[in-house]
mmCIF file of C-alpha atoms in Angstrom:
data_model
loop_
_atom_site.group_PDB
_atom_site.id
_atom_site.type_symbol
_atom_site.label_atom_id
_atom_site.label_comp_id
_atom_site.label_asym_id
_atom_site.label_seq_id
_atom_site.Cartn_x
_atom_site.Cartn_y
_atom_site.Cartn_z
ATOM 1 C CA MET A 1 -23.408 140.882 32.802
ATOM 2 C CA CYS A 2 -22.248 141.415 36.502
ATOM 3 C CA ASN A 3 -21.375 138.300 38.475
ATOM 4 C CA PHE A 4 -23.231 138.056 41.785
ATOM 5 C CA ASP A 5 -22.397 135.095 44.383
ATOM 6 C CA PHE A 6 -25.879 134.497 45.864
ATOM 7 C CA GLY A 7 -24.600 131.494 47.595
ATOM 8 C CA GLN A 8 -22.059 133.704 49.404
ATOM 9 C CA PHE A 9 -24.323 136.886 50.496
ATOM 10 C CA PHE A 10 -27.826 135.508 50.440
ATOM 11 C CA GLN A 11 -29.716 132.825 52.858
ATOM 12 C CA GLN A 12 -32.898 131.876 51.531
ATOM 13 C CA PRO A 13 -35.669 132.969 53.952
ATOM 14 C CA LYS A 14 -37.970 129.818 55.416
ATOM 15 C CA PRO A 15 -40.867 131.810 56.786
ATOM 16 C CA GLN A 16 -43.403 130.135 58.967
ATOM 17 C CA TRP A 17 -46.872 130.882 57.828
ATOM 18 C CA LYS A 18 -48.224 131.377 61.141
ATOM 19 C CA THR A 19 -45.606 134.341 61.582
ATOM 20 C CA ILE A 20 -46.708 135.616 58.100
ATOM 21 C CA PHE A 21 -50.299 135.658 58.929
ATOM 22 C CA TYR A 22 -49.601 137.198 62.258
ATOM 23 C CA LYS A 23 -47.642 139.948 60.582
ATOM 24 C CA ILE A 24 -50.231 140.483 58.040
ATOM 25 C CA THR A 25 -52.733 140.750 60.614
ATOM 26 C CA LEU A 26 -50.790 143.190 62.526
ATOM 27 C CA SER A 27 -50.128 145.287 59.676
ATOM 28 C CA CYS A 28 -53.999 145.514 58.422
ATOM 29 C CA VAL A 29 -54.730 146.797 62.168
ATOM 30 C CA ILE A 30 -52.079 149.414 62.118
ATOM 31 C CA VAL A 31 -52.522 150.466 58.610
ATOM 32 C CA ALA A 32 -56.549 150.948 59.803
ATOM 33 C CA THR A 33 -55.721 152.739 62.685
ATOM 34 C CA CYS A 34 -53.378 154.990 61.356
ATOM 35 C CA CYS A 35 -54.942 155.543 57.877
ATOM 36 C CA GLU A 36 -56.465 159.026 58.734
ATOM 37 C CA CYS A 37 -53.212 160.437 60.310
ATOM 38 C CA HIS A 38 -51.344 159.465 57.147
ATOM 39 C CA PHE A 39 -53.782 160.456 54.650
ATOM 40 C CA SER A 40 -51.881 163.667 53.597
ATOM 41 C CA ILE A 41 -48.580 161.463 53.220
ATOM 42 C CA LEU A 42 -49.885 158.929 50.848
ATOM 43 C CA LEU A 43 -51.620 161.666 48.758
ATOM 44 C CA GLY A 44 -48.676 163.875 48.570
ATOM 45 C CA LYS A 45 -50.316 166.946 50.469
ATOM 46 C CA GLU A 46 -47.917 169.682 51.674
ATOM 47 C CA ILE A 47 -46.885 168.963 55.334
ATOM 48 C CA SER A 48 -45.396 171.452 57.899
ATOM 49 C CA GLN A 49 -41.223 171.763 58.239
ATOM 50 C CA ASP A 50 -41.293 169.901 61.518
ATOM 51 C CA ASP A 51 -43.590 167.114 60.046
ATOM 52 C CA GLN A 52 -40.904 166.896 57.114
ATOM 53 C CA GLU A 53 -38.044 166.795 59.160
ATOM 54 C CA ALA A 54 -39.961 163.865 61.370
ATOM 55 C CA GLN A 55 -40.609 161.904 58.185
ATOM 56 C CA LYS A 56 -37.296 161.972 57.112
ATOM 57 C CA GLU A 57 -35.692 160.678 60.229
ATOM 58 C CA LYS A 58 -38.328 157.372 60.246
ATOM 59 C CA LEU A 59 -36.985 157.044 56.461
ATOM 60 C CA MET A 60 -33.250 157.317 57.502
ATOM 61 C CA PRO A 61 -32.880 153.424 57.859
ATOM 62 C CA LEU A 62 -33.318 152.838 54.285
ATOM 63 C CA GLN A 63 -30.714 155.455 53.310
ATOM 64 C CA ASN A 64 -28.382 152.733 52.451
ATOM 65 C CA PHE A 65 -30.526 151.633 49.475
ATOM 66 C CA ILE A 66 -30.363 155.008 47.859
ATOM 67 C CA GLY A 67 -28.292 154.995 44.884
ATOM 68 C CA GLY A 68 -27.673 153.545 41.665
ATOM 69 C CA TRP A 69 -27.399 149.491 41.056
ATOM 70 C CA LYS A 70 -26.558 146.816 38.557
ATOM 71 C CA GLY A 71 -26.438 143.152 38.623
ATOM 72 C CA VAL A 72 -28.100 140.314 37.839
ATOM 73 C CA ALA A 73 -31.669 138.413 38.483
ATOM 74 C CA MET A 74 -32.607 134.982 39.160
ATOM 75 C CA GLN A 75 -35.936 133.666 38.475
ATOM 76 C CA LYS A 76 -35.504 131.161 41.542
ATOM 77 C CA LEU A 77 -32.628 130.893 43.746
ATOM 78 C CA GLY A 78 -29.997 128.397 42.292
ATOM 79 C CA GLY A 79 -31.986 128.090 38.538
ATOM 80 C CA SER A 80 -31.065 128.723 35.311
ATOM 81 C CA ALA A 81 -32.972 131.532 34.305
ATOM 82 C CA ARG A 82 -31.006 134.889 34.436
ATOM 83 C CA TRP A 83 -31.131 138.173 33.351
ATOM 84 C CA SER A 84 -28.912 141.345 33.769
ATOM 85 C CA ALA A 85 -31.117 143.976 36.022
ATOM 86 C CA GLU A 86 -30.379 147.704 37.102
ATOM 87 C CA SER A 87 -32.347 149.651 40.129
ATOM 88 C CA GLU A 88 -32.208 153.470 41.343
ATOM 89 C CA TRP A 89 -33.219 154.428 44.526
ATOM 90 C CA ALA A 90 -33.661 158.080 45.584
ATOM 91 C CA TRP A 91 -35.485 160.464 48.050
ATOM 92 C CA SER A 92 -38.584 162.240 46.653
ATOM 93 C CA PHE A 93 -40.288 165.567 48.154
ATOM 94 C CA ASP A 94 -43.142 165.749 46.231
ATOM 95 C CA GLU A 95 -45.354 168.581 47.529
ATOM 96 C CA GLY A 96 -42.646 168.619 50.395
ATOM 97 C CA VAL A 97 -43.432 165.193 51.408
ATOM 98 C CA PRO A 98 -40.763 162.826 52.025
ATOM 99 C CA ALA A 99 -40.586 159.428 50.686
ATOM 100 C CA ILE A 100 -37.939 156.908 49.107
ATOM 101 C CA VAL A 101 -38.887 155.913 45.588
ATOM 102 C CA PHE A 102 -37.136 153.360 43.180
ATOM 103 C CA GLU A 103 -37.162 152.053 39.945
ATOM 104 C CA LEU A 104 -36.492 148.342 38.275
ATOM 105 C CA THR A 105 -34.943 148.068 35.047
ATOM 106 C CA PRO A 106 -36.405 145.699 33.493
ATOM 107 C CA GLY A 107 -39.605 145.753 35.535
ATOM 108 C CA ARG A 108 -40.354 141.976 35.299
ATOM 109 C CA TYR A 109 -42.527 142.123 38.628
ATOM 110 C CA PHE A 110 -42.762 145.747 39.416
ATOM 111 C CA THR A 111 -41.763 148.750 37.456
ATOM 112 C CA SER A 112 -41.529 151.085 40.392
ATOM 113 C CA GLY A 113 -42.245 151.613 44.127
ATOM 114 C CA ARG A 114 -42.697 154.404 46.893
ATOM 115 C CA ILE A 115 -42.136 153.974 50.487
ATOM 116 C CA VAL A 116 -43.606 156.030 53.452
ATOM 117 C CA PRO A 117 -43.207 155.670 57.080
ATOM 118 C CA GLY A 118 -46.181 154.170 58.972
ATOM 119 C CA LYS A 119 -47.410 155.646 62.225
ATOM 120 C CA GLU A 120 -45.480 152.964 64.376
ATOM 121 C CA ASP A 121 -41.708 153.227 64.871
ATOM 122 C CA ASN A 122 -39.859 151.016 62.338
ATOM 123 C CA MET A 123 -43.085 150.523 60.181
ATOM 124 C CA PHE A 124 -42.974 151.185 56.500
ATOM 125 C CA MET A 125 -45.572 151.101 53.665
ATOM 126 C CA LEU A 126 -44.613 150.424 49.805
ATOM 127 C CA GLU A 127 -47.139 151.254 46.834
ATOM 128 C CA ALA A 128 -45.439 149.344 43.908
ATOM 129 C CA LYS A 129 -46.580 149.680 40.572
ATOM 130 C CA HIS A 130 -47.153 146.257 38.851
ATOM 131 C CA THR A 131 -45.475 145.433 35.324
ATOM 132 C CA GLU A 132 -48.882 143.984 33.943
ATOM 133 C CA SER A 133 -50.974 146.710 34.995
ATOM 134 C CA GLU A 134 -51.257 150.293 35.857
ATOM 135 C CA ALA A 135 -52.600 148.935 39.176
ATOM 136 C CA VAL A 136 -50.686 149.646 42.582
ATOM 137 C CA GLU A 137 -50.254 146.707 45.192
ATOM 138 C CA THR A 138 -49.415 147.731 48.804
ATOM 139 C CA PHE A 139 -47.138 146.312 51.277
ATOM 140 C CA THR A 140 -46.813 147.127 54.847
ATOM 141 C CA GLY A 141 -43.895 146.029 57.098
ATOM 142 C CA PHE A 142 -40.996 146.278 59.301
ATOM 143 C CA ILE A 143 -37.080 146.137 59.318
ATOM 144 C CA ASP A 144 -36.552 142.692 60.899
ATOM 145 C CA GLU A 145 -33.925 141.072 63.194
ATOM 146 C CA ASN A 146 -31.638 140.613 60.234
ATOM 147 C CA GLN A 147 -31.672 143.902 59.497
ATOM 148 C CA GLN A 148 -33.565 143.717 56.064
ATOM 149 C CA LEU A 149 -36.876 145.189 55.261
ATOM 150 C CA GLU A 150 -39.528 142.730 55.142
ATOM 151 C CA LEU A 151 -42.742 143.941 53.420
ATOM 152 C CA VAL A 152 -45.999 141.872 53.044
ATOM 153 C CA ASN A 153 -48.862 142.482 50.634
ATOM 154 C CA ASP A 154 -52.035 143.275 51.961
ATOM 155 C CA VAL A 155 -53.851 141.010 49.961
ATOM 156 C CA ILE A 156 -52.326 137.515 49.682
ATOM 157 C CA GLU A 157 -53.570 135.631 46.752
ATOM 158 C CA PRO A 158 -51.926 132.687 44.590
ATOM 159 C CA SER A 159 -49.455 133.654 42.022
ATOM 160 C CA ARG A 160 -49.530 137.284 42.920
ATOM 161 C CA PRO A 161 -46.463 138.994 44.989
ATOM 162 C CA ALA A 162 -46.901 138.189 48.604
ATOM 163 C CA ARG A 163 -43.674 139.236 50.532
ATOM 164 C CA LEU A 164 -40.655 141.318 49.530
ATOM 165 C CA LEU A 165 -37.472 141.124 51.284
ATOM 166 C CA ILE A 166 -34.901 143.943 50.825
ATOM 167 C CA LYS A 167 -31.323 144.332 52.411
ATOM 168 C CA THR A 168 -27.555 145.438 51.809
ATOM 169 C CA LEU A 169 -24.724 143.534 52.306
ATOM 170 C CA ALA A 170 -20.735 143.946 52.158
ATOM 171 C CA ASP A 171 -20.656 147.508 53.931
ATOM 172 C CA ASN A 172 -23.751 148.426 51.999
ATOM 173 C CA LYS A 173 -22.059 147.823 48.697
ATOM 174 C CA ARG A 174 -24.466 144.677 47.778
ATOM 175 C CA LEU A 175 -28.348 145.128 47.413
ATOM 176 C CA VAL A 176 -30.394 141.845 47.336
ATOM 177 C CA LEU A 177 -34.412 142.089 46.613
ATOM 178 C CA THR A 178 -36.130 138.577 47.393
ATOM 179 C CA LEU A 179 -39.823 137.982 46.049
ATOM 180 C CA GLN A 180 -42.174 135.356 47.115
ATOM 181 C CA TYR A 181 -45.639 134.555 45.961
ATOM 182 C CA GLY A 182 -48.951 133.386 47.424
ATOM 183 C CA SER A 183 -49.717 129.837 46.737
ATOM 184 C CA ASN A 184 -52.684 127.356 47.350
ATOM 185 C CA ILE A 185 -50.857 125.765 50.459
ATOM 186 C CA LYS A 186 -50.271 127.469 53.620
ATOM 187 C CA ARG A 187 -46.854 128.694 52.811
ATOM 188 C CA LEU A 188 -45.144 131.025 49.935
ATOM 189 C CA GLN A 189 -43.275 130.275 47.100
ATOM 190 C CA GLN A 190 -39.760 131.546 46.273
ATOM 191 C CA GLY A 191 -40.030 134.031 43.247
ATOM 192 C CA ALA A 192 -37.117 135.882 41.993
ATOM 193 C CA THR A 193 -34.063 137.029 43.585
ATOM 194 C CA LEU A 194 -32.467 140.153 42.355
ATOM 195 C CA GLY A 195 -28.690 140.926 43.210
ATOM 196 C CA TYR A 196 -26.975 144.197 42.837
ATOM 197 C CA THR A 197 -23.598 145.679 43.126
ATOM 198 C CA ARG A 198 -23.412 149.770 43.954
ATOM 199 C CA LYS A 199 -22.403 151.502 40.702
ATOM 200 C CA GLY A 200 -18.918 152.465 41.065
ATOM 201 C CA THR A 201 -18.038 150.162 43.740
ATOM 202 C CA VAL A 202 -14.367 149.409 44.251
ATOM 203 C CA PHE A 203 -14.044 146.482 46.725
ATOM 204 C CA ALA A 204 -10.507 147.013 47.680
ATOM 205 C CA THR A 205 -11.210 150.689 48.833
ATOM 206 C CA ARG A 206 -12.516 150.153 52.439
ATOM 207 C CA SER A 207 -12.117 153.804 53.829
ATOM 208 C CA ARG A 208 -13.477 157.006 52.147
ATOM 209 C CA PRO A 209 -14.486 160.200 53.371
ATOM 210 C CA ILE A 210 -17.822 160.654 53.955
ATOM 211 C CA ASN A 211 -19.684 163.891 53.263
ATOM 212 C CA GLU A 212 -23.017 164.546 54.689
ATOM 213 C CA CYS A 213 -26.338 165.150 52.360
ATOM 214 C CA VAL A 214 -27.477 168.723 53.205
ATOM 215 C CA VAL A 215 -31.092 167.425 52.646
ATOM 216 C CA THR A 216 -31.275 163.997 54.723
ATOM 217 C CA GLY A 217 -28.140 163.646 56.452
ATOM 218 C CA GLY A 218 -27.343 160.370 54.457
ATOM 219 C CA GLU A 219 -24.021 159.940 52.629
ATOM 220 C CA GLY A 220 -23.535 162.662 49.803
ATOM 221 C CA ASN A 221 -22.116 161.886 46.422
ATOM 222 C CA GLN A 222 -22.813 164.933 44.660
ATOM 223 C CA GLN A 223 -21.405 168.692 45.431
ATOM 224 C CA VAL A 224 -23.705 171.580 45.164
ATOM 225 C CA SER A 225 -22.969 174.998 46.073
ATOM 226 C CA TYR A 226 -25.049 178.599 47.112
ATOM 227 C CA GLN A 227 -23.712 182.034 47.738
ATOM 228 C CA GLY A 228 -20.190 180.138 47.747
ATOM 229 C CA GLU A 229 -20.684 177.675 49.998
ATOM 230 C CA THR A 230 -20.391 174.246 49.082
ATOM 231 C CA TYR A 231 -22.644 171.243 50.425
ATOM 232 C CA TRP A 232 -23.440 167.608 49.307
ATOM 233 C CA VAL A 233 -26.648 165.547 48.233
ATOM 234 C CA CYS A 234 -27.048 162.262 48.046
ATOM 235 C CA CYS A 235 -29.542 161.640 45.078
ATOM 236 C CA LYS A 236 -31.169 163.144 42.053
ATOM 237 C CA GLY A 237 -34.115 163.752 44.690
ATOM 238 C CA CYS A 238 -32.172 165.728 47.070
ATOM 239 C CA LEU A 239 -30.601 167.826 44.270
ATOM 240 C CA SER A 240 -34.029 168.581 42.914
ATOM 241 C CA MET A 241 -34.866 169.513 46.611
ATOM 242 C CA PHE A 242 -31.820 171.552 47.015
ATOM 243 C CA GLU A 243 -32.083 173.449 43.800
ATOM 244 C CA ASP A 244 -35.983 174.197 44.313
ATOM 245 C CA ASN A 245 -35.241 176.100 47.630
ATOM 246 C CA PRO A 246 -31.739 176.296 48.867
ATOM 247 C CA GLU A 247 -32.235 178.833 51.580
ATOM 248 C CA LYS A 248 -35.137 176.565 53.138
ATOM 249 C CA VAL A 249 -32.891 173.221 52.762
ATOM 250 C CA ILE A 250 -29.740 174.878 54.489
ATOM 251 C CA ALA A 251 -31.792 176.362 57.624
ATOM 252 C CA ALA A 252 -33.272 172.890 57.969
ATOM 253 C CA TYR A 253 -29.816 171.468 57.803
ATOM 254 C CA GLU A 254 -28.100 173.948 60.249
ATOM 255 C CA ALA A 255 -31.131 173.710 62.646
ATOM 256 C CA ARG A 256 -30.549 169.762 62.730
ATOM 257 C CA LYS A 257 -27.005 170.220 63.199
ATOM 258 C CA ALA A 258 -27.461 172.893 66.143
ATOM 259 C CA LYS A 259 -29.922 170.082 67.447
ATOM 260 C CA GLU A 260 -27.232 167.620 67.207
ATOM 261 C CA ARG A 261 -24.529 169.736 68.961
ATOM 262 C CA ALA A 262 -27.017 170.546 71.776
ATOM 263 C CA LYS A 263 -28.017 166.839 72.594
ATOM 264 C CA GLN A 264 -24.046 166.103 72.452
ATOM 265 C CA GLN A 265 -23.276 168.774 74.897
ATOM 266 C CA SER A 266 -26.012 167.785 77.323
ATOM 267 C CA GLN A 267 -24.720 163.863 77.754
#
């Protein structure tokens, strides 16, 4: 079992109910407003190349979650109930629609999830599959001032997952997920905390070459090649995207780099 120092790397959030209620209300209004525009994204319908690039850019703040993780989970912060846990995060491009997907093992609360961008800047929507049934719970949220992804359930009920906090620490070598539940009183109950270390991490190594993923622009960790040229991808989703249509991926990559160069020259 991996040892994870929760005390050093994690501070228990103390949300105020009024703040949470405001965020829930705001999220519901935004979701209702942008429901029609994002209908195709949530259903996984094909979108244009320009829209695909725009959606990828909106999801890039979550790039540091991508990868394999292994650690330990606690039923309650400071409690004695603990178990080994693993998590896998990757990009998904089903029907050409960018999303970030994850799997939790064991899935004591959620087995998997899919995150897509919302209409507003810095807004994200999560569809999480619950362990107890085939039902999907929907969360909406933002990256807060502490640089953690804060997702609130669209429906707050006692003993049901109400809020999910996700963040990386230690130069993105640690990943912490915190789950909070609804209660009969006007505050949230602390649920499980899952602390992971990125698989293959060597903490003594600070500097390392950074290879850009040809699909997303994130940090690549696996080489691929096409017509004698070598490229990098960051996850199985990007590998699949590259293998399905390398010419399209490379063309989009070159267009993105050309745009970056033009922007630098204009400054």
